[in-house]
Every structure is written in structure tokens, then in C-alpha cells.
Amino acid sequence: MSNTKLIQVFEYKKLKIGEFGFSKNHFDAMVRFNEKNENKYFTIIHNGILFNSYVGVIQIGGLTIEILPKADNNDNPEKGTWQSVLLQMLKVCKHINIDNVSETNLKKKYNSILDIYFEMYLNEIEILIKKGLIKKYRRVQSNQLALKGKLVFTHNIQKNLIHKERFYCEHQVYDKDHLIHQILFKGLIILKDLLNNEFKDKLNRLLFQFQDYQEVNINKSHFDIVILNRNSVSYSRALDIAKMIILNYSPNLNSGNDNMLTLLFDMNKLWEEYIYRILQKHKPVGFSVSFQNSDKFWEYKTIRPDIVITNDNNENFVIDTKWKIIDVKKPSDDDLKQMFTYNLHWEAEKSMLLYPKVNQEDTKFGKFHYNGLEKKCKLGFVKILENAVLIDASIISKSIFQKLI
């Protein structure tokens, strides 16, 4: 469905120059992008890239690189399966709103998850246009033949020293050419270089609706000052996607003409948030689930377990999520020390290190020996796939709660 070249790789795998259409120009662009971001997204190796825990999409000109998660021992994993797993996790964690894309479109094969964001963006703006784009007051400065609003003395002296009949004023106008629409317009302009042919017609129709609006160089500060009210709240979803597109877009990072758009997620954090959200949604009666708790540890340092579960008896249980495949039967010394600290600070009798399951079995709760306190920890493994499909969230949640008993 696309005229762009797609490369799909898995986390912690290598991509070398010359493989699958990956060129020296693409490599150089990724090196510059990674250096700009403190080398956190991947590792540069000789003539190639070694991916790490970040999954998602990198689009460089006509090349799309999709980095997929993987939690199995299959030497030839099904890429479509893990793309679907990533999509579902992003949906549960509210990083993507698949409901905005029609059921018919969901059944088709997307080139990458970026295509879903792009289609959602176009659909949202199309809906807003059909409803009628809103007007807002905005302040403008311009030369006028009559005093209108407030005279800007400094500019008036600079510009009208000779033309005494003119006034450089600041005044309000009420129209559609305001910051919200300028942001949406900028997002559409960026998509001109990124969209495949299937969406080009819709993009051009939408751009026509914005032809009289100012093109502004949008940055993070513009999003910070946008305040939505009752009349503009319907813009929130389109603005969220516009923010993703604009702030993750890097024009001309190398000497060529390839622009770059990235959408990357730390799989460790995504797994942590996914587990929290399904536990929160499907928790049994009498339990509460909290996320990203924090407690003072030493001086200004704090500690933060991933998930804390509390029952009606005020008993706490701590879960620390780990997105990796291990084949051991006991926690590491470092993990045990960390979990023991969690047990103490949150007065939890039981704690668990939770991993995706391949063929491992849960360990029994082992006891910490400290002043006669009953503190325990175990390794837990949760199955997420059944017949190459992500298992229903309620089933995963139920199995996790059972592991704490």
C-alpha cells in the first residue's frame, strides 16, 4: 500500500549498510539523530546500527524502519504478530487511538504503525473541517492608516518616521488563522514529504482548506501555550498527533535531502505501563493498583517500584516488571536487594519480578532473612501470546493476581 521501502527488525538486532536497502545516507542520518539525543536510542557499530530497548518507527525519506518487540525463542518470529502486539500495547497505554481508524481499515495491512498515526491525523482534521473550524481572538501588529487598538511606540518610530499619516498598532482580530490551526497546518505540511500515495489525495484536499493560513515554525513552546476550552476541546486528539509529528520531525539531518520522523518507545517502560493499566482495569473487588509510587531513600534520592497492589486488609504487594527473556530459577543478587528495599519501604510481605513467559515456570516465594520479618520475593512469568495473538487483557491480569497469592 506504500511507495516507501519498509525494513522490519526486532529489538537488539543489527542492521548493516547495504542490507534491505539501508544506505550510507540512512546510516549517517541515524547517527546524527542518535548523537542529538545523547545516543540513547541505539548503538552505532561498524557500518551499522545495533538496536536496543527502543521500539517503534524511524522514517528517513523513502525508507521506513520499524523496530518490533520480541518475547519468544523463535529464530524466525512472525513480524506481523509482534507488530500487532506493539499496536495493542500502544492502544492500551493510550499512545494510539485505534478506534479513530475504521474497522475496515484495521483489517488491512499497514506498512508501519506510522501509517496508522498519519491516517488518524487526516481523519481528525477532516472531521474538524466538516464541523466547521473555530474562530479565535488573536493579537496582531501592523501599520494602519487610522489608530486601531494600542500604538506600539518603538515600532511606530522605526517604521513611520517619514509616513506620519500611519500608525503601527497592536490590535485584536477574530478569525480562523490562529495558533491551533497553524499547528495543524504545520503537521499537514510535514506529511507532504512522508505520506505514501494512498493518502496523498486526502492530504491535498485538506491542505487546500488551509491555504490562507500562516505557516509558522512550530516548536514545543507553542504547544505549551495552547489552552483548550469548551469550543476547542474537540481539537485535542488532532493536536496530540500533530505534536507527535512536529516534535519528532528532523529535516535534513544529513547532507542529502532525506527528512526524518521518529516514533520510539522504551519497551521496558511500555511493558511496565501496559501491565499497570490491565491490572487497574481488571483488578478483583477489594484491590487497588497504583503506579510509579515514590519514596525518599537517601538524601535527595528516591526509590520507585513499578506497581504497588493493596487489598482491603491494607496488605501491600510490589511488582517490578522486566521486558526480557530469562531462563533462571532465582533472582539475581542485585534484583533481590532492590526488591527487599521495596518490601521494607512499602511494608509489603510479598514482591515479584514479572517477566514475559516463554517456557519458564514461576518460582516459589523465597524468604528474606532480616530481624525475623516475613518478607518474600519470587520470579513470575506471564504468558502474553496464544496462537500468535495477544491474550485478552483480563486473562493476563487474572493470572498475575493469582501469582501473588
Coordinates of C-alpha atoms in Angstrom, one line a residue:
M1 CA 0.0 0.0 0.0
S2 CA 3.0 2.3 0.1
N3 CA 5.7 3.6 -2.2
T4 CA 8.1 3.7 0.6
K5 CA 10.6 0.9 1.4
L6 CA 10.0 -0.9 4.7
I7 CA 12.6 -2.7 6.8
Q8 CA 11.3 -4.6 9.9
V9 CA 13.8 -5.6 12.5
F10 CA 13.5 -6.7 16.1
E11 CA 14.9 -5.1 19.2
Y12 CA 18.5 -5.9 20.0
K13 CA 19.2 -6.9 16.4
K14 CA 21.7 -5.3 13.9
L15 CA 21.1 -3.5 10.6
K16 CA 24.1 -3.1 8.4
I17 CA 24.7 -0.7 5.5
G18 CA 23.7 -2.5 2.2
E19 CA 21.1 -4.7 3.9
F20 CA 17.5 -4.4 2.7
G21 CA 18.1 -1.0 1.0
F22 CA 19.7 0.6 4.1
S23 CA 22.2 3.0 2.6
K24 CA 25.2 5.1 3.9
N25 CA 22.9 8.2 3.8
H26 CA 20.3 6.5 6.0
F27 CA 23.1 5.4 8.4
D28 CA 24.5 9.0 8.6
A29 CA 21.1 10.4 9.3
M30 CA 20.5 7.9 12.2
V31 CA 24.0 8.6 13.6
R32 CA 23.3 12.3 13.7
F33 CA 19.8 11.8 15.2
N34 CA 21.2 9.5 17.9
E35 CA 24.0 11.9 18.8
K36 CA 21.5 14.7 19.1
N37 CA 19.6 12.5 21.6
E38 CA 22.6 11.5 23.7
N39 CA 23.0 8.2 21.9
K40 CA 20.1 6.6 23.9
Y41 CA 18.1 5.1 21.0
F42 CA 20.6 2.6 19.6
T43 CA 24.3 1.8 19.4
I44 CA 26.5 2.7 16.5
I45 CA 28.6 -0.2 15.3
H46 CA 30.9 -0.6 12.3
N47 CA 28.9 0.2 9.2
G48 CA 25.6 -0.4 11.0
I49 CA 23.2 0.1 13.9
L50 CA 22.6 -2.2 16.9
F51 CA 19.1 -1.5 18.2
N52 CA 18.3 -1.7 22.0
S53 CA 15.2 -1.5 24.1
Y54 CA 13.5 1.2 21.9
V55 CA 10.8 0.0 19.6
G56 CA 8.7 1.9 17.1
V57 CA 9.4 3.6 13.7
I58 CA 12.1 5.6 12.1
Q59 CA 11.2 7.1 8.7
I60 CA 14.1 8.6 6.6
G61 CA 12.9 9.9 3.3
G62 CA 11.5 7.0 1.4
L63 CA 12.8 4.4 3.9
T64 CA 10.8 3.2 6.9
I65 CA 12.5 1.2 9.6
E66 CA 10.1 -0.5 12.1
I67 CA 11.6 -1.9 15.3
L68 CA 9.4 -4.5 16.8
P69 CA 9.4 -6.0 20.3
K70 CA 10.0 -9.8 20.7
A71 CA 9.5 -12.1 23.6
D72 CA 9.9 -15.6 22.3
N73 CA 12.6 -18.1 21.4
N74 CA 11.6 -18.4 17.8
D75 CA 14.5 -18.0 15.5
N76 CA 12.2 -16.8 12.7
P77 CA 9.4 -14.9 14.5
E78 CA 6.3 -13.6 12.7
K79 CA 6.8 -9.9 12.2
G80 CA 3.0 -9.3 11.8
T81 CA 2.4 -10.9 15.2
W82 CA 4.8 -8.7 17.0
Q83 CA 3.6 -5.6 15.1
S84 CA 0.1 -6.4 16.4
V85 CA 1.4 -6.9 19.9
L86 CA 3.0 -3.5 19.8
L87 CA -0.1 -1.9 18.4
Q88 CA -2.3 -3.4 21.1
M89 CA 0.1 -2.3 23.9
L90 CA 0.2 1.2 22.5
K91 CA -3.6 1.3 22.4
V92 CA -3.9 0.1 26.0
C93 CA -1.4 2.6 27.1
K94 CA -3.3 5.3 25.2
H95 CA -0.3 6.2 23.0
I96 CA -2.5 5.4 20.0
N97 CA -6.3 5.6 19.5
I98 CA -7.1 2.9 17.0
D99 CA -10.8 3.5 17.5
N100 CA -10.4 6.5 15.2
V101 CA -9.5 4.2 12.3
S102 CA -12.4 2.3 10.8
E103 CA -12.7 -1.4 11.4
T104 CA -12.4 -2.0 7.7
N105 CA -9.0 -0.2 7.7
L106 CA -7.8 -2.0 10.7
K107 CA -8.1 -5.3 8.8
K108 CA -5.8 -4.1 6.0
K109 CA -2.1 -4.5 6.2
Y110 CA -0.4 -1.3 7.3
N111 CA 3.1 -0.5 6.1
S112 CA 4.1 0.5 9.6
I113 CA 2.5 1.9 12.8
L114 CA 3.3 5.4 11.5
D115 CA 0.7 4.9 8.7
I116 CA -2.0 4.5 11.4
Y117 CA -1.0 7.8 13.1
F118 CA -1.0 9.5 9.7
E119 CA -4.4 8.2 8.8
M120 CA -5.8 9.2 12.2
Y121 CA -4.4 12.7 11.8
L122 CA -6.0 13.2 8.4
N123 CA -9.3 11.7 9.7
E124 CA -9.4 14.0 12.7
I125 CA -8.7 17.1 10.7
E126 CA -11.3 16.1 8.1
I127 CA -13.9 15.7 11.0
L128 CA -13.0 19.2 12.3
I129 CA -13.4 20.8 8.9
K130 CA -16.8 19.2 8.4
K131 CA -17.9 20.5 11.8
G132 CA -16.5 24.0 10.9
L133 CA -13.2 25.3 12.0
I134 CA -13.5 27.6 15.0
K135 CA -12.6 31.3 15.2
K136 CA -10.5 32.8 18.0
Y137 CA -9.2 36.2 19.0
R138 CA -5.5 36.8 18.4
R139 CA -3.3 39.9 18.7
V140 CA -1.6 41.2 15.6
Q141 CA 0.7 44.2 14.9
S142 CA 0.5 46.1 11.7
N143 CA 0.7 49.5 10.1
Q144 CA -2.7 51.2 9.8
L145 CA -4.0 54.4 8.3
A146 CA -6.0 55.0 11.5
L147 CA -5.2 54.4 15.1
K148 CA -6.6 50.9 15.9
G149 CA -6.0 49.3 19.3
K150 CA -2.8 50.2 21.0
L151 CA 0.0 52.2 19.4
V152 CA 3.4 50.4 19.5
F153 CA 5.7 53.4 20.0
T154 CA 9.1 51.7 19.3
H155 CA 7.9 50.2 16.0
N156 CA 6.0 53.2 15.1
I157 CA 9.1 55.4 15.3
Q158 CA 11.1 52.9 13.3
K159 CA 8.6 52.3 10.5
N160 CA 6.7 55.6 10.3
L161 CA 9.3 58.3 10.8
I162 CA 8.6 59.6 7.3
H163 CA 5.0 58.5 7.0
K164 CA 3.4 60.4 9.8
E165 CA -0.1 59.5 8.5
R166 CA 0.4 55.9 9.5
F167 CA 0.2 54.2 12.9
Y168 CA 1.9 51.0 13.9
C169 CA -0.7 49.4 16.2
E170 CA -1.4 46.2 18.1
H171 CA -5.0 45.1 18.0
Q172 CA -7.2 42.0 18.1
V173 CA -8.7 40.1 15.2
Y174 CA -11.3 37.4 15.3
D175 CA -10.6 34.8 12.6
K176 CA -9.5 31.2 11.9
D177 CA -5.8 31.9 11.4
H178 CA -4.8 31.3 15.0
L179 CA -2.2 29.1 16.7
I180 CA -4.3 25.9 16.9
H181 CA -4.9 25.9 13.1
Q182 CA -1.3 26.9 12.4
I183 CA -0.2 23.8 14.4
L184 CA -2.5 21.6 12.4
F185 CA -1.4 23.2 9.1
K186 CA 2.3 22.6 10.0
G187 CA 1.6 19.0 10.7
L188 CA 0.0 18.6 7.2
I189 CA 2.9 20.3 5.5
I190 CA 5.3 17.9 7.1
L191 CA 3.2 14.9 5.9
K192 CA 3.7 16.1 2.3
D193 CA 7.2 14.5 2.4
L194 CA 6.2 11.5 4.4
L195 CA 2.9 10.1 3.2
N196 CA 2.5 7.3 0.7
N197 CA 0.3 7.6 -2.4
E198 CA -2.8 6.2 -0.7
F199 CA -3.2 9.2 1.5
K200 CA -1.9 11.9 -0.9
D201 CA -5.3 12.9 -2.3
K202 CA -6.9 13.4 1.1
L203 CA -3.8 15.4 2.3
N204 CA -4.1 17.7 -0.7
R205 CA -7.8 18.3 -0.1
L206 CA -7.0 19.2 3.5
L207 CA -4.1 21.5 2.6
F208 CA -6.4 23.4 0.3
Q209 CA -8.6 24.2 3.3
F210 CA -5.6 25.8 5.0
Q211 CA -4.1 27.6 2.0
D212 CA -4.8 31.1 3.5
Y213 CA -3.3 30.3 6.9
Q214 CA 0.2 31.3 8.1
E215 CA 3.0 28.7 8.0
V216 CA 4.7 29.0 11.4
N217 CA 7.8 27.2 12.6
I218 CA 6.1 25.3 15.4
N219 CA 8.1 24.1 18.5
K220 CA 7.4 22.8 21.9
S221 CA 6.7 26.2 23.4
H222 CA 3.8 26.7 21.0
F223 CA 2.1 23.5 22.4
D224 CA 2.8 24.7 25.9
I225 CA 0.7 27.8 25.5
V226 CA -2.3 26.1 23.8
I227 CA -5.3 26.1 26.1
L228 CA -8.4 24.3 25.0
N229 CA -11.9 25.4 26.2
R230 CA -15.4 24.1 25.6
N231 CA -15.4 25.2 22.0
S232 CA -12.0 23.8 21.1
V233 CA -11.8 20.6 23.1
S234 CA -12.7 18.6 20.0
Y235 CA -9.2 19.5 18.7
S236 CA -7.3 17.7 21.5
R237 CA -6.8 14.4 19.6
A238 CA -5.6 16.1 16.4
L239 CA -3.3 18.3 18.4
D240 CA -1.8 15.3 20.2
I241 CA -0.9 13.7 16.9
A242 CA 0.3 17.0 15.5
K243 CA 2.6 17.3 18.5
M244 CA 4.0 13.8 17.9
I245 CA 4.6 14.6 14.2
I246 CA 6.1 18.0 14.6
L247 CA 8.3 17.4 17.6
N248 CA 9.7 14.1 16.3
Y249 CA 10.4 15.5 12.8
S250 CA 14.0 16.3 11.9
P251 CA 14.5 17.9 8.5
N252 CA 17.7 17.3 6.5
L253 CA 19.8 15.6 9.2
N254 CA 22.4 14.6 6.7
S255 CA 23.9 16.1 3.6
G256 CA 21.2 14.7 1.4
N257 CA 17.5 15.6 1.1
D258 CA 16.1 12.9 3.4
N259 CA 13.9 14.2 6.2
M260 CA 13.4 12.1 9.3
L261 CA 10.5 11.3 11.5
T262 CA 10.8 9.1 14.6
L263 CA 8.3 7.5 16.9
L264 CA 10.1 5.5 19.5
F265 CA 9.1 3.9 22.8
D266 CA 11.2 2.3 25.5
M267 CA 9.9 -1.2 25.6
N268 CA 10.7 -1.6 29.3
K269 CA 8.5 1.4 30.2
L270 CA 5.8 0.3 27.7
W271 CA 5.6 -3.1 29.3
E272 CA 5.5 -1.6 32.8
E273 CA 2.7 0.8 31.8
Y274 CA 0.8 -2.0 30.0
I275 CA 0.8 -4.3 33.0
Y276 CA -0.3 -1.5 35.3
R277 CA -3.2 -0.5 33.0
I278 CA -4.6 -4.0 32.6
L279 CA -4.2 -4.7 36.3
Q280 CA -6.0 -1.4 37.1
K281 CA -8.8 -2.2 34.7
H282 CA -9.4 -5.8 35.6
K283 CA -8.5 -5.9 39.3
P284 CA -10.6 -8.1 41.6
V285 CA -13.0 -6.5 44.1
G286 CA -11.2 -5.3 47.2
F287 CA -7.9 -4.4 45.5
S288 CA -6.4 -1.1 44.4
V289 CA -3.4 -0.7 42.0
S290 CA -1.1 2.3 42.0
F291 CA 1.7 3.2 39.6
Q292 CA 5.0 5.0 39.8
N293 CA 5.0 5.3 43.6
S294 CA 7.9 7.2 45.0
D295 CA 9.5 7.3 48.5
K296 CA 12.6 9.0 49.9
F297 CA 15.6 6.7 50.1
W298 CA 18.8 8.6 50.8
E299 CA 19.3 12.3 51.0
Y300 CA 17.6 13.6 47.8
K301 CA 17.4 10.2 46.1
T302 CA 14.1 8.4 45.9
I303 CA 13.1 4.8 45.0
R304 CA 10.2 3.9 42.9
P305 CA 8.7 0.4 42.4
D306 CA 6.8 -0.2 39.2
I307 CA 3.4 -1.3 40.6
V308 CA 2.0 -1.5 44.2
I309 CA -1.1 -3.5 44.8
T310 CA -3.1 -3.1 48.1
N311 CA -6.0 -5.2 49.3
D312 CA -8.8 -4.4 51.8
N313 CA -6.6 -5.5 54.7
N314 CA -4.0 -2.8 53.8
E315 CA -1.6 -5.5 52.7
N316 CA 0.8 -4.3 50.0
F317 CA 2.3 -6.3 47.2
V318 CA 5.1 -5.0 44.9
I319 CA 5.6 -5.9 41.3
D320 CA 8.7 -4.9 39.3
T321 CA 8.3 -5.6 35.5
K322 CA 11.1 -6.7 33.3
W323 CA 10.8 -6.9 29.5
K324 CA 13.3 -9.6 28.7
I325 CA 13.6 -13.4 28.3
I326 CA 15.5 -15.1 31.1
D327 CA 16.0 -18.8 31.9
V328 CA 17.0 -18.8 35.5
K329 CA 15.3 -20.2 38.6
K330 CA 16.2 -17.5 41.1
P331 CA 16.5 -13.7 41.1
S332 CA 19.9 -12.0 40.7
D333 CA 21.6 -10.6 43.7
D334 CA 21.0 -7.0 42.5
D335 CA 17.3 -7.7 41.9
L336 CA 16.9 -9.3 45.3
K337 CA 18.5 -6.3 47.1
Q338 CA 16.2 -3.9 45.1
M339 CA 13.1 -6.0 45.9
F340 CA 14.0 -6.3 49.6
T341 CA 14.2 -2.5 49.7
Y342 CA 10.8 -2.2 48.1
N343 CA 9.4 -4.7 50.6
L344 CA 10.7 -2.6 53.5
H345 CA 9.7 0.8 52.3
W346 CA 6.2 -0.3 51.3
E347 CA 5.8 -2.7 54.2
A348 CA 5.0 -5.4 51.7
E349 CA 5.1 -9.1 52.7
K350 CA 5.4 -10.2 49.0
S351 CA 7.1 -8.8 46.0
M352 CA 7.5 -10.2 42.5
L353 CA 9.7 -9.7 39.4
L354 CA 7.4 -10.1 36.4
Y355 CA 8.7 -11.3 33.0
P356 CA 7.0 -12.3 29.8
K357 CA 6.7 -16.1 29.7
V358 CA 8.2 -18.4 27.0
N359 CA 8.5 -21.8 28.7
Q360 CA 9.6 -20.8 32.2
E361 CA 7.8 -21.6 35.4
D362 CA 7.2 -19.3 38.3
T363 CA 9.5 -19.8 41.3
K364 CA 8.2 -20.3 44.8
F365 CA 8.3 -17.3 47.2
G366 CA 11.7 -17.2 48.8
K367 CA 12.2 -15.6 52.2
F368 CA 14.4 -12.7 53.1
H369 CA 16.2 -13.1 56.4
Y370 CA 16.1 -9.9 58.4
N371 CA 15.2 -9.4 62.1
G372 CA 12.5 -12.1 61.8
L373 CA 10.5 -10.1 59.3
E374 CA 8.3 -12.1 56.9
K375 CA 9.4 -10.6 53.6
K376 CA 9.2 -12.7 50.4
C377 CA 10.1 -12.5 46.7
K378 CA 9.6 -14.6 43.6
L379 CA 10.1 -14.7 39.8
G380 CA 6.8 -14.6 37.9
F381 CA 6.3 -15.3 34.2
V382 CA 3.1 -14.2 32.4
K383 CA 2.1 -15.6 29.0
I384 CA 1.1 -12.9 26.5
L385 CA 0.6 -14.9 23.3
E386 CA -1.7 -17.7 22.3
N387 CA -1.7 -18.9 18.7
A388 CA 0.2 -15.9 17.6
V389 CA -2.4 -13.5 19.1
L390 CA -2.1 -11.3 22.2
I391 CA -4.0 -12.9 25.1
D392 CA -7.0 -11.0 26.4
A393 CA -6.0 -8.4 29.0
S394 CA -8.5 -9.7 31.6
I395 CA -6.9 -13.2 31.4
I396 CA -3.4 -11.8 31.8
S397 CA -4.5 -9.7 34.7
K398 CA -6.2 -12.6 36.5
S399 CA -3.0 -14.8 36.1
I400 CA -0.8 -12.0 37.6
F401 CA -3.1 -11.6 40.7
Q402 CA -3.1 -15.4 41.2
K403 CA 0.7 -15.3 41.3
L404 CA 0.7 -13.1 44.4
I405 CA -1.4 -15.4 46.5

